[in-house]
Coordinates of C-alpha atoms in Angstrom, one line a residue:
Chain A
M1 CA 110.0 319.2 -81.8
R2 CA 111.9 318.1 -85.0
E3 CA 115.2 316.5 -84.2
D4 CA 117.1 317.7 -87.3
L5 CA 117.0 321.3 -86.3
L6 CA 120.2 323.2 -85.6
P7 CA 120.6 323.9 -81.9
I8 CA 119.8 327.6 -82.4
E9 CA 116.7 326.9 -84.5
K10 CA 115.5 324.6 -81.8
L11 CA 116.0 327.2 -79.1
I12 CA 114.2 329.8 -81.3
A13 CA 111.3 327.3 -81.5
Y14 CA 111.1 326.9 -77.8
F15 CA 111.2 330.7 -77.2
Q16 CA 108.2 330.9 -79.6
K17 CA 106.3 328.5 -77.3
L18 CA 106.3 331.1 -74.5
G19 CA 103.3 332.8 -76.1
G20 CA 103.1 336.1 -77.8
V21 CA 106.7 335.6 -79.1
G22 CA 107.1 335.8 -82.9
Y23 CA 110.1 334.4 -84.9
K24 CA 112.0 337.7 -84.9
T25 CA 111.7 338.2 -81.1
A26 CA 112.6 334.5 -80.4
Q27 CA 115.7 334.9 -82.7
R28 CA 116.7 338.0 -80.7
Y29 CA 116.4 336.1 -77.5
A30 CA 118.4 333.2 -78.9
Y31 CA 121.2 335.5 -80.0
K32 CA 121.2 337.1 -76.6
I33 CA 121.8 333.6 -75.1
I34 CA 124.8 333.2 -77.3
D35 CA 126.2 336.5 -76.1
M36 CA 125.5 335.7 -72.4
D37 CA 128.1 334.3 -70.0
K38 CA 128.2 330.5 -69.9
E39 CA 127.5 330.6 -66.1
D40 CA 124.4 332.8 -66.6
V41 CA 123.0 330.4 -69.2
T42 CA 123.6 327.4 -67.0
E43 CA 121.8 329.2 -64.1
F44 CA 119.0 330.2 -66.5
A45 CA 118.5 326.5 -67.5
D46 CA 118.6 325.5 -63.9
A47 CA 116.0 328.1 -63.0
L48 CA 113.7 326.7 -65.7
L49 CA 114.0 323.2 -64.3
D50 CA 113.8 324.4 -60.8
V51 CA 110.5 326.2 -61.4
K52 CA 109.0 323.2 -63.2
Q53 CA 110.1 320.8 -60.6
N54 CA 109.4 322.7 -57.4
I55 CA 106.6 325.2 -58.0
H56 CA 103.1 323.9 -57.4
Y57 CA 99.9 325.2 -55.9
C58 CA 99.7 326.0 -52.2
K59 CA 97.2 323.4 -50.8
I60 CA 95.4 326.2 -48.9
C61 CA 95.1 329.3 -51.0
G62 CA 96.1 327.9 -54.5
N63 CA 98.9 330.4 -55.1
F64 CA 102.2 329.2 -56.5
T65 CA 104.7 328.1 -53.9
D66 CA 107.7 325.8 -53.5
K67 CA 106.5 324.5 -50.1
E68 CA 103.4 322.6 -49.2
V69 CA 101.8 325.6 -47.7
C70 CA 102.9 329.1 -49.0
N71 CA 104.6 331.7 -46.9
I72 CA 101.5 333.9 -46.7
C73 CA 99.2 331.1 -45.5
N74 CA 101.9 329.9 -43.2
S75 CA 102.8 333.1 -41.4
R76 CA 100.0 335.6 -41.7
K77 CA 97.0 335.8 -39.4
S78 CA 93.9 337.5 -40.8
D79 CA 90.2 337.0 -40.8
I80 CA 89.8 338.6 -44.3
I81 CA 90.3 336.4 -47.4
C82 CA 90.9 338.2 -50.7
V83 CA 89.6 336.1 -53.6
V84 CA 91.4 336.6 -56.9
K85 CA 91.3 335.0 -60.3
E86 CA 95.0 334.3 -60.9
P87 CA 98.3 334.0 -58.9
K88 CA 99.6 337.2 -60.6
D89 CA 96.7 339.1 -58.9
V90 CA 98.2 338.1 -55.6
F91 CA 101.5 339.7 -56.7
A92 CA 99.6 342.9 -57.5
F93 CA 98.1 343.1 -54.0
E94 CA 101.3 342.2 -52.3
K95 CA 103.1 345.0 -54.1
V96 CA 100.7 347.5 -52.5
K97 CA 101.5 346.1 -49.0
S98 CA 98.8 348.2 -47.4
H99 CA 96.7 345.3 -46.0
D100 CA 97.3 342.0 -44.5
F101 CA 94.8 339.7 -46.0
L102 CA 95.0 336.0 -46.7
Y103 CA 94.3 335.1 -50.4
H104 CA 92.3 332.5 -52.3
V105 CA 93.2 331.9 -55.9
L106 CA 90.3 330.7 -58.0
H107 CA 92.4 329.8 -61.1
G108 CA 89.7 331.1 -63.4
C109 CA 86.3 332.7 -63.4
I110 CA 82.8 331.4 -64.2
S111 CA 82.5 331.7 -67.9
P112 CA 79.6 330.1 -69.8
L113 CA 81.3 330.9 -73.1
E114 CA 84.3 328.9 -72.1
N115 CA 82.1 326.2 -70.6
K116 CA 83.5 327.0 -67.1
G117 CA 81.0 326.6 -64.2
P118 CA 81.5 327.1 -60.4
D119 CA 82.8 323.6 -60.1
D120 CA 85.7 324.3 -62.5
I121 CA 87.2 326.9 -60.3
R122 CA 88.3 326.7 -56.6
I123 CA 85.0 327.8 -55.0
K124 CA 84.5 324.5 -53.2
E125 CA 87.9 324.9 -51.5
L126 CA 86.9 328.5 -50.5
L127 CA 83.8 327.2 -48.8
E128 CA 85.8 324.6 -46.9
R129 CA 88.3 327.2 -45.7
I130 CA 85.3 329.3 -44.5
K131 CA 83.8 326.3 -42.6
G132 CA 87.2 325.4 -41.2
G133 CA 88.3 328.7 -39.6
N134 CA 87.5 332.1 -38.3
V135 CA 86.8 334.0 -41.5
K136 CA 84.9 337.3 -41.1
E137 CA 85.1 338.8 -44.5
I138 CA 85.5 337.7 -48.1
L139 CA 86.8 340.5 -50.4
V140 CA 86.1 339.5 -54.0
A141 CA 88.8 341.0 -56.2
T142 CA 88.0 339.4 -59.5
N143 CA 88.3 341.6 -62.6
P144 CA 85.5 344.1 -63.3
D145 CA 84.5 342.3 -66.5
V146 CA 81.6 340.0 -67.4
E147 CA 83.2 336.8 -66.1
G148 CA 84.6 338.5 -63.0
E149 CA 81.3 340.1 -62.1
A150 CA 79.4 336.8 -62.6
T151 CA 81.9 335.0 -60.3
A152 CA 81.6 337.8 -57.7
M153 CA 77.8 337.6 -57.7
Y154 CA 77.9 333.8 -57.4
I155 CA 80.2 333.9 -54.4
A156 CA 78.1 336.6 -52.7
Q157 CA 75.1 334.5 -53.2
I158 CA 76.5 331.3 -51.7
L159 CA 78.0 333.3 -48.8
K160 CA 74.7 334.9 -47.8
P161 CA 73.4 331.8 -45.8
L162 CA 76.8 331.5 -44.1
N163 CA 76.4 334.9 -42.6
I164 CA 79.9 336.1 -43.8
K165 CA 80.5 339.6 -44.9
C166 CA 81.1 339.7 -48.6
T167 CA 82.8 342.8 -50.1
R168 CA 83.9 343.8 -53.6
L169 CA 86.7 346.1 -54.7
A170 CA 85.4 349.7 -55.2
Q171 CA 84.9 350.6 -58.9
G172 CA 85.3 354.1 -60.2
I173 CA 87.7 356.4 -62.0
S174 CA 91.4 355.3 -61.8
M175 CA 93.8 357.6 -60.1
G176 CA 95.5 359.9 -62.7
A177 CA 92.8 359.0 -65.3
D178 CA 91.2 361.6 -67.5
I179 CA 87.5 361.9 -66.9
E180 CA 87.0 363.1 -70.5
Y181 CA 88.1 359.6 -71.7
A182 CA 86.4 357.5 -69.0
D183 CA 84.0 355.0 -70.5
E184 CA 80.3 355.4 -69.6
V185 CA 80.0 352.3 -67.4
T186 CA 83.0 353.4 -65.3
L187 CA 81.6 356.9 -65.0
N188 CA 78.2 355.6 -64.0
K189 CA 79.7 353.4 -61.3
A190 CA 81.8 356.3 -60.1
I191 CA 78.7 358.5 -59.7
E192 CA 76.7 355.7 -58.1
S193 CA 79.4 355.0 -55.5
R194 CA 80.3 358.7 -54.9
T195 CA 81.7 359.3 -51.4
E196 CA 81.1 362.3 -49.1
M197 CA 84.1 364.6 -48.6
Chain B
M1 CA 121.7 336.9 -59.0
R2 CA 120.4 337.0 -55.4
E3 CA 120.3 333.5 -53.8
D4 CA 117.3 334.1 -51.6
L5 CA 114.8 334.6 -54.4
L6 CA 112.0 332.1 -54.9
P7 CA 112.6 329.9 -57.9
I8 CA 109.9 331.8 -59.9
E9 CA 111.3 335.2 -59.1
K10 CA 114.7 334.0 -60.2
L11 CA 113.3 332.7 -63.5
I12 CA 111.5 336.0 -64.0
A13 CA 114.9 337.8 -63.4
Y14 CA 116.5 335.6 -66.1
F15 CA 113.8 336.2 -68.6
Q16 CA 114.3 340.0 -68.0
K17 CA 117.9 339.6 -69.0
L18 CA 116.9 338.6 -72.6
G19 CA 116.6 342.3 -73.4
G20 CA 113.5 344.3 -74.1
V21 CA 111.6 342.1 -71.6
G22 CA 109.9 343.9 -68.8
Y23 CA 108.7 342.5 -65.5
K24 CA 105.2 341.7 -66.7
T25 CA 106.3 339.9 -69.8
A26 CA 108.9 337.9 -67.9
Q27 CA 106.3 337.0 -65.4
R28 CA 104.0 335.8 -68.2
Y29 CA 106.8 333.7 -69.6
A30 CA 107.5 332.2 -66.2
Y31 CA 103.8 331.3 -65.7
K32 CA 103.8 329.7 -69.1
I33 CA 106.8 327.5 -68.1
I34 CA 104.8 326.3 -65.1
D35 CA 102.0 325.4 -67.4
M36 CA 104.2 323.6 -69.9
D37 CA 104.8 319.8 -70.0
K38 CA 107.8 318.8 -67.9
E39 CA 109.3 317.1 -70.9
D40 CA 109.1 320.4 -72.9
V41 CA 110.7 322.4 -70.1
T42 CA 113.6 319.9 -69.9
E43 CA 114.2 320.1 -73.6
F44 CA 114.0 323.9 -73.4
A45 CA 116.7 323.9 -70.7
D46 CA 118.8 321.4 -72.8
A47 CA 118.4 323.7 -75.9
L48 CA 119.7 326.6 -73.9
L49 CA 122.8 324.8 -72.8
D50 CA 123.2 323.2 -76.2
V51 CA 123.3 326.6 -77.9
K52 CA 125.7 328.1 -75.4
Q53 CA 128.0 325.1 -75.5
N54 CA 128.0 324.3 -79.2
I55 CA 127.3 327.5 -81.1
H56 CA 130.3 329.6 -82.1
Y57 CA 131.5 331.6 -85.1
C58 CA 132.4 329.8 -88.3
K59 CA 136.1 330.3 -88.7
I60 CA 135.7 331.3 -92.4
C61 CA 132.6 333.5 -92.6
G62 CA 131.9 334.4 -89.0
N63 CA 128.3 333.2 -89.0
F64 CA 127.0 331.0 -86.2
T65 CA 127.5 327.3 -86.5
D66 CA 127.8 324.2 -84.4
K67 CA 130.7 322.9 -86.5
E68 CA 134.2 324.3 -87.2
V69 CA 133.2 325.5 -90.6
C70 CA 129.5 326.2 -91.3
N71 CA 127.3 324.3 -93.7
I72 CA 127.3 327.1 -96.3
C73 CA 131.1 327.6 -96.4
N74 CA 131.5 323.8 -96.4
S75 CA 129.2 322.9 -99.2
R76 CA 128.6 325.9 -101.5
K77 CA 130.8 326.9 -104.4
S78 CA 130.5 330.6 -105.4
D79 CA 132.8 333.4 -106.4
I80 CA 130.6 336.0 -104.9
I81 CA 130.8 336.9 -101.2
C82 CA 127.9 338.8 -99.7
V83 CA 129.2 341.0 -96.8
V84 CA 126.7 341.5 -94.0
K85 CA 126.7 343.2 -90.6
E86 CA 125.2 340.4 -88.4
P87 CA 124.4 336.7 -88.6
K88 CA 120.7 337.4 -88.7
D89 CA 121.3 339.2 -92.1
V90 CA 122.5 335.8 -93.4
F91 CA 119.2 334.3 -92.3
A92 CA 117.3 337.0 -94.3
F93 CA 119.2 336.3 -97.5
E94 CA 118.9 332.5 -97.0
K95 CA 115.2 332.9 -96.7
V96 CA 115.1 334.4 -100.2
K97 CA 117.0 331.5 -101.7
S98 CA 117.4 333.2 -105.0
H99 CA 121.2 333.3 -105.1
D100 CA 124.0 331.1 -104.0
F101 CA 126.5 333.4 -102.5
L102 CA 129.0 332.8 -99.8
Y103 CA 128.7 335.1 -96.8
H104 CA 131.1 337.2 -94.7
V105 CA 129.7 338.5 -91.4
L106 CA 131.4 341.6 -90.1
H107 CA 129.9 341.5 -86.6
G108 CA 129.4 345.3 -86.6
C109 CA 129.9 348.3 -88.8
I110 CA 132.4 351.2 -88.7
S111 CA 131.0 353.7 -86.3
P112 CA 133.1 356.6 -84.9
L113 CA 130.3 357.4 -82.4
E114 CA 130.7 353.9 -80.8
N115 CA 134.5 354.1 -81.2
K116 CA 134.5 351.2 -83.8
G117 CA 137.0 351.4 -86.5
P118 CA 137.8 349.0 -89.4
D119 CA 140.0 346.9 -87.1
D120 CA 137.1 346.2 -84.7
I121 CA 135.1 344.4 -87.4
R122 CA 136.0 341.4 -89.5
I123 CA 137.5 343.3 -92.5
K124 CA 141.0 341.8 -92.1
E125 CA 139.5 338.3 -92.3
L126 CA 137.6 339.4 -95.5
L127 CA 140.9 340.5 -97.1
E128 CA 142.5 337.2 -96.2
R129 CA 139.7 335.3 -97.8
I130 CA 140.0 337.4 -101.0
K131 CA 143.7 336.8 -101.1
G132 CA 143.3 333.1 -100.5
G133 CA 140.7 332.1 -103.1
N134 CA 139.0 332.8 -106.4
V135 CA 136.7 335.7 -105.4
K136 CA 135.3 337.7 -108.3
E137 CA 132.7 339.9 -106.6
I138 CA 132.0 341.4 -103.1
L139 CA 128.4 342.4 -102.6
V140 CA 128.3 344.7 -99.7
A141 CA 124.9 344.3 -98.0
T142 CA 125.3 346.4 -94.9
N143 CA 122.2 348.4 -93.8
P144 CA 121.6 351.7 -95.7
D145 CA 122.3 353.8 -92.7
V146 CA 125.2 356.1 -91.8
E147 CA 127.3 353.3 -90.3
G148 CA 126.4 350.8 -93.0
E149 CA 127.2 353.3 -95.8
A150 CA 130.5 354.2 -94.2
T151 CA 131.5 350.6 -94.0
A152 CA 130.5 349.9 -97.6
M153 CA 132.6 352.9 -98.8
Y154 CA 135.6 351.7 -96.8
I155 CA 135.4 348.2 -98.2
A156 CA 135.0 349.5 -101.8
Q157 CA 138.1 351.7 -101.2
I158 CA 140.3 348.9 -100.0
L159 CA 139.1 346.5 -102.8
K160 CA 140.0 348.9 -105.6
P161 CA 143.7 348.1 -105.7
L162 CA 142.9 344.4 -105.6
N163 CA 140.9 344.6 -108.8
I164 CA 137.8 342.9 -107.3
K165 CA 134.3 343.9 -108.4
C166 CA 132.6 345.6 -105.5
T167 CA 128.8 345.9 -105.6
R168 CA 126.1 347.3 -103.2
L169 CA 122.5 346.3 -102.8
A170 CA 120.2 348.5 -104.9
Q171 CA 118.4 351.2 -103.0
G172 CA 114.9 352.4 -104.0
I173 CA 111.2 352.1 -103.1
S174 CA 110.3 348.9 -101.2
M175 CA 107.9 346.5 -103.0
G176 CA 104.3 347.3 -101.8
A177 CA 105.3 350.6 -100.3
D178 CA 103.3 353.8 -100.9
I179 CA 105.3 356.4 -102.9
E180 CA 103.3 359.1 -101.1
Y181 CA 104.9 358.1 -97.8
A182 CA 108.4 357.4 -99.1
D183 CA 111.1 359.5 -97.5
E184 CA 113.0 362.0 -99.7
V185 CA 116.3 360.3 -99.5
T186 CA 114.8 357.0 -100.7
L187 CA 112.8 358.6 -103.4
N188 CA 115.9 360.5 -104.6
K189 CA 117.9 357.2 -104.7
A190 CA 115.1 355.5 -106.6
I191 CA 115.1 358.3 -109.2
E192 CA 118.9 358.3 -109.6
S193 CA 118.9 354.5 -110.0
R194 CA 115.9 354.3 -112.3
T195 CA 115.9 351.4 -114.7
E196 CA 114.8 351.1 -118.3
M197 CA 111.7 349.0 -118.9

């Protein structure tokens, strides 16, 4: 960061580092900071430092936490582990609140294009968890794209000899979607996995 | 701000306060902070505090500055004052770099709908500047909308007895615009203000 920038230009430059933030938006954020209460800005700055200093990966599931072991791993009892790609996927499941799984965050998917193999994501840690405890089912909830599917297939394959049930999120038409606009692959999956009423 | 929030949830809440930032975007920003270098985050937090502590209005023109009088007012000699609505308009003119005006930031426009009259914006300060120094021309560069036009007309009116030239930014077709899609008011202005070639 250049040292001779005005404080406001420097702040704008930092907002632009957040990703997907252009100059105009960063400028708007910076002006908003000038308009905010001093107390709020101080707490904002503290929150930034707090997150950077205290947030790290849970040593069991790999989700973000401010403790050694996250709240979910610490307090929840379940024999189902839901395997997701990123911490924000855990947030998505937790919002639903319909099931009490444990989670396992892979921090990525197998992707030959990005030179990412099974050893680059947290699959080894998943196997150790399975060997260590009473896990009955692994629900693979990676995204239904090429990388996510490849990762799911790989996990299913290595779980077969361990005699652990491996499931995948159902694929089909989204609730509220318009069949007219559903893509062919989705429609095909929905027909294949049709359920009896 | 609730005290029992996780550090990351607290940071997300602060990002949402920036305006126009929803939960998903704020979450993305927060995750980006976790991925950033510790040094960068520290400097980001410092920049926030620095802006809040050191940025205020220039006592002459009303633009943001970290000194008592801003760099432009301090160093530039001109007998033309360009009157704008907001500090970011000054940035826009400074980017062009074709003219050496001084500026006067109104911090708003006259707007009966928002209950804003001439006394709520920095018109009094403008008159004092005119009385104090050798000003030859006031270029009113408020936006060409209802509030901006009303403000421009008001300023022109009060400048008449002072015998100061009052000009307005030319209105017409934007460079690179398609005449086919120009709105009627703009096209009309462009015809009225046509120039000889």
